[in-house]
């Protein structure tokens, strides 16, 4: 999915960074990539929320550390006000604490600013399509603080593997001869035991622990 699909509408992007040169540079580089339309920019989290409500972007590229309202607080607000908008953190900080905060706030990605423009555009398109985007070093940092797989029962491990393969609750139920209610219970317990928030984190955990 490195190129936009023919006839597909451009992905509308809002760029948020407190450094003018960085913000303008990212916007300019993204603006010339196929399938991307930069619809606005903002200097901090509060302005980002205001601008997002105004222009309704598909994806917000958000710096994490900014004066006033930071990227984590802004992501949490956007999750409530514009649930269809995807927030991807774009930062220089490869810190597991920041990663965890961003994920809890609802971000669907965490990328570093040294990413080439073509790869950043691809990440934006994938995030818009619902595919979580994480720098590989960030994934390693995130996995380093996660419990080992032996805290799960064999059934929970099976469910985790199927989630990581993209299976829906219905598909998991069919595959394991369970009811959907039982599958939901397994998922809830598995997430709780691993200290994870959602299926995206579960998939990352499974990949980093060699379960898929």
Coordinates of C-alpha atoms in Angstrom, one line a residue:
X1 CA 0.0 0.0 0.0
X2 CA 2.9 2.4 -0.8
X3 CA 0.8 4.3 -3.4
X4 CA -2.7 5.6 -3.2
X5 CA -5.4 3.5 -4.9
X6 CA -6.5 5.0 -8.3
X7 CA -9.6 7.1 -7.8
X8 CA -9.3 7.1 -4.0
X9 CA -9.8 10.5 -2.3
X10 CA -6.7 12.2 -0.9
X11 CA -6.0 11.7 2.7
X12 CA -6.6 14.9 4.6
X13 CA -3.7 15.7 7.0
X14 CA -3.3 18.2 9.8
X15 CA 0.3 18.9 10.8
X16 CA 1.0 19.9 14.5
X17 CA 4.4 21.1 15.7
X18 CA 5.5 24.0 17.9
X19 CA 8.6 24.7 15.7
X20 CA 7.6 26.7 12.7
X21 CA 10.4 25.4 10.5
X22 CA 9.7 21.8 11.3
X23 CA 5.9 22.2 10.9
X24 CA 6.2 24.0 7.6
X25 CA 8.8 21.6 6.3
X26 CA 6.7 18.5 7.1
X27 CA 3.6 20.2 5.5
X28 CA 5.5 21.1 2.4
X29 CA 7.1 17.6 1.9
X30 CA 3.8 15.9 2.5
X31 CA 1.9 18.2 0.2
X32 CA 3.8 17.0 -2.8
X33 CA 3.2 13.3 -2.1
X34 CA 0.5 11.6 -4.2
X35 CA -2.7 11.0 -2.4
X36 CA -2.0 13.5 0.4
X37 CA -3.7 16.8 1.0
X38 CA -2.4 19.0 3.9
X39 CA -5.5 20.8 5.1
X40 CA -4.1 22.7 8.0
X41 CA -1.4 23.2 10.6
X42 CA -1.2 24.1 14.3
X43 CA 1.5 25.2 16.8
X44 CA 0.2 23.4 19.9
X45 CA -2.4 20.9 21.2
X46 CA -5.1 23.4 21.9
X47 CA -4.8 24.9 18.4
X48 CA -4.7 21.4 16.9
X49 CA -8.0 20.5 18.4
X50 CA -9.6 23.8 17.3
X51 CA -8.2 23.4 13.8
X52 CA -9.2 19.7 13.5
X53 CA -12.8 20.5 14.5
X54 CA -12.7 23.2 11.8
X55 CA -11.2 21.2 8.9
X56 CA -12.0 17.6 9.8
X57 CA -8.7 15.9 8.8
X58 CA -8.4 12.1 8.3
X59 CA -5.0 12.0 10.0
X60 CA -3.3 14.3 12.5
X61 CA 0.5 14.2 12.6
X62 CA 1.1 15.4 16.2
X63 CA 4.3 16.3 18.0
X64 CA 4.3 15.0 21.5
X65 CA 6.1 17.7 23.5
X66 CA 4.7 21.2 23.0
X67 CA 4.1 24.2 25.3
X68 CA 0.7 24.6 26.7
X69 CA -1.4 21.5 25.7
X70 CA 0.9 18.7 24.7
X71 CA 0.3 16.1 22.0
X72 CA -1.0 13.4 24.5
X73 CA -3.7 15.7 25.9
X74 CA -4.7 16.8 22.4
X75 CA -4.9 13.2 21.1
X76 CA -7.2 12.3 24.0
X77 CA -9.5 15.3 23.2
X78 CA -9.5 14.5 19.5
X79 CA -10.4 10.9 20.3
X80 CA -13.6 12.1 22.0
X81 CA -14.5 15.0 19.6
X82 CA -13.5 13.4 16.3
X83 CA -13.5 9.6 16.8
X84 CA -13.0 9.0 13.1
X85 CA -9.8 11.0 13.0
X86 CA -6.5 9.1 13.3
X87 CA -3.7 10.6 15.4
X88 CA -0.1 9.6 14.7
X89 CA 2.6 11.0 16.9
X90 CA 5.6 12.4 15.0
X91 CA 8.4 13.2 17.4
X92 CA 12.1 13.0 18.2
X93 CA 11.5 11.1 21.5
X94 CA 11.9 7.3 21.5
X95 CA 10.8 6.8 25.1
X96 CA 8.6 4.0 26.2
X97 CA 6.8 6.2 28.7
X98 CA 5.8 8.6 25.9
X99 CA 4.8 5.7 23.7
X100 CA 2.5 4.3 26.5
X101 CA 1.0 7.7 27.1
X102 CA 0.3 8.2 23.4
X103 CA -1.4 4.9 23.0
X104 CA -3.5 5.4 26.1
X105 CA -4.6 8.7 24.6
X106 CA -5.8 7.0 21.5
X107 CA -2.9 7.5 19.0
X108 CA -2.7 4.9 16.3
X109 CA 1.0 5.4 15.6
X110 CA 4.3 6.7 16.9
X111 CA 6.9 7.7 14.3
X112 CA 10.2 9.6 14.5
X113 CA 10.9 12.8 12.6
X114 CA 13.9 11.3 10.7
X115 CA 11.5 9.3 8.5
X116 CA 11.8 10.1 4.8
X117 CA 8.9 12.0 3.2
X118 CA 7.9 9.0 1.0
X119 CA 7.7 6.7 4.0
X120 CA 5.9 9.3 6.1
X121 CA 3.3 9.6 3.3
X122 CA 2.9 5.8 3.2
X123 CA 2.5 5.8 7.0
X124 CA -0.2 8.4 6.8
X125 CA -2.2 6.4 4.2
X126 CA -1.9 3.2 6.2
X127 CA -2.9 5.0 9.4
X128 CA -6.0 6.3 7.6
X129 CA -6.7 2.7 6.5
X130 CA -6.6 1.6 10.1
X131 CA -3.2 0.1 10.1
X132 CA -1.1 1.0 13.2
X133 CA 2.2 2.6 12.4
X134 CA 5.2 2.4 14.7
X135 CA 8.9 3.1 14.4
X136 CA 10.7 -0.2 14.9
X137 CA 12.8 1.2 17.7
X138 CA 9.7 2.4 19.3
X139 CA 8.1 -1.0 19.1
X140 CA 11.2 -2.5 20.8
X141 CA 10.9 0.1 23.6
X142 CA 7.2 -0.6 24.0
X143 CA 7.7 -4.4 24.2
X144 CA 10.6 -4.1 26.7
X145 CA 8.2 -3.2 29.5
X146 CA 5.5 -5.7 28.6
X147 CA 5.0 -9.0 30.6
X148 CA 6.2 -12.3 29.1
X149 CA 3.7 -14.6 27.3
X150 CA 3.6 -17.2 30.1
X151 CA 1.1 -15.1 32.0
X152 CA -1.6 -16.2 29.5
X153 CA -3.5 -19.4 29.3
X154 CA -3.1 -21.5 26.2
X155 CA -6.6 -20.4 25.0
X156 CA -5.8 -16.7 25.6
X157 CA -2.6 -17.2 23.6
X158 CA -4.6 -18.7 20.7
X159 CA -7.0 -15.8 20.8
X160 CA -4.0 -13.3 20.8
X161 CA -2.5 -15.0 17.8
X162 CA -5.7 -14.8 15.8
X163 CA -6.2 -11.1 16.8
X164 CA -2.7 -10.5 15.5
X165 CA -3.7 -12.1 12.2
X166 CA -6.5 -9.7 11.9
X167 CA -9.4 -12.0 12.8
X168 CA -12.6 -10.6 14.0
X169 CA -14.4 -11.8 17.2
X170 CA -16.8 -13.8 15.0
X171 CA -14.0 -15.4 13.0
X172 CA -12.1 -16.3 16.2
X173 CA -15.3 -17.8 17.6
X174 CA -15.8 -19.9 14.5
X175 CA -12.1 -21.0 14.4
X176 CA -12.0 -22.0 18.1
X177 CA -15.6 -23.3 18.4
X178 CA -16.5 -20.7 21.0
X179 CA -19.3 -18.2 21.3
X180 CA -18.6 -14.6 20.6
X181 CA -19.3 -13.8 24.2
X182 CA -16.7 -16.2 25.3
X183 CA -14.2 -14.7 22.9
X184 CA -14.9 -11.2 24.2
X185 CA -14.2 -12.5 27.8
X186 CA -10.9 -14.1 26.7
X187 CA -9.9 -10.8 25.0
X188 CA -10.8 -8.8 28.0
X189 CA -8.8 -11.0 30.4
X190 CA -5.9 -11.2 28.0
X191 CA -5.6 -7.4 27.7
X192 CA -6.0 -7.0 31.4
X193 CA -3.2 -9.5 32.2
X194 CA -0.8 -8.0 29.7
X195 CA -1.6 -4.4 30.7
X196 CA -2.6 -3.5 27.1
X197 CA -5.4 -1.2 26.0
X198 CA -6.7 -2.6 22.7
X199 CA -6.2 -5.0 19.8
X200 CA -3.5 -2.8 18.2
X201 CA -1.3 -3.1 21.3
X202 CA -2.1 -6.8 21.5
X203 CA -0.9 -7.3 17.9
X204 CA 2.3 -5.4 18.6
X205 CA 2.9 -7.5 21.7
X206 CA 2.4 -10.7 19.8
X207 CA 4.8 -9.7 17.1
X208 CA 7.5 -8.7 19.5
X209 CA 7.2 -11.8 21.6
X210 CA 7.4 -14.2 18.6
X211 CA 3.8 -15.4 18.8
X212 CA 3.1 -14.8 15.1

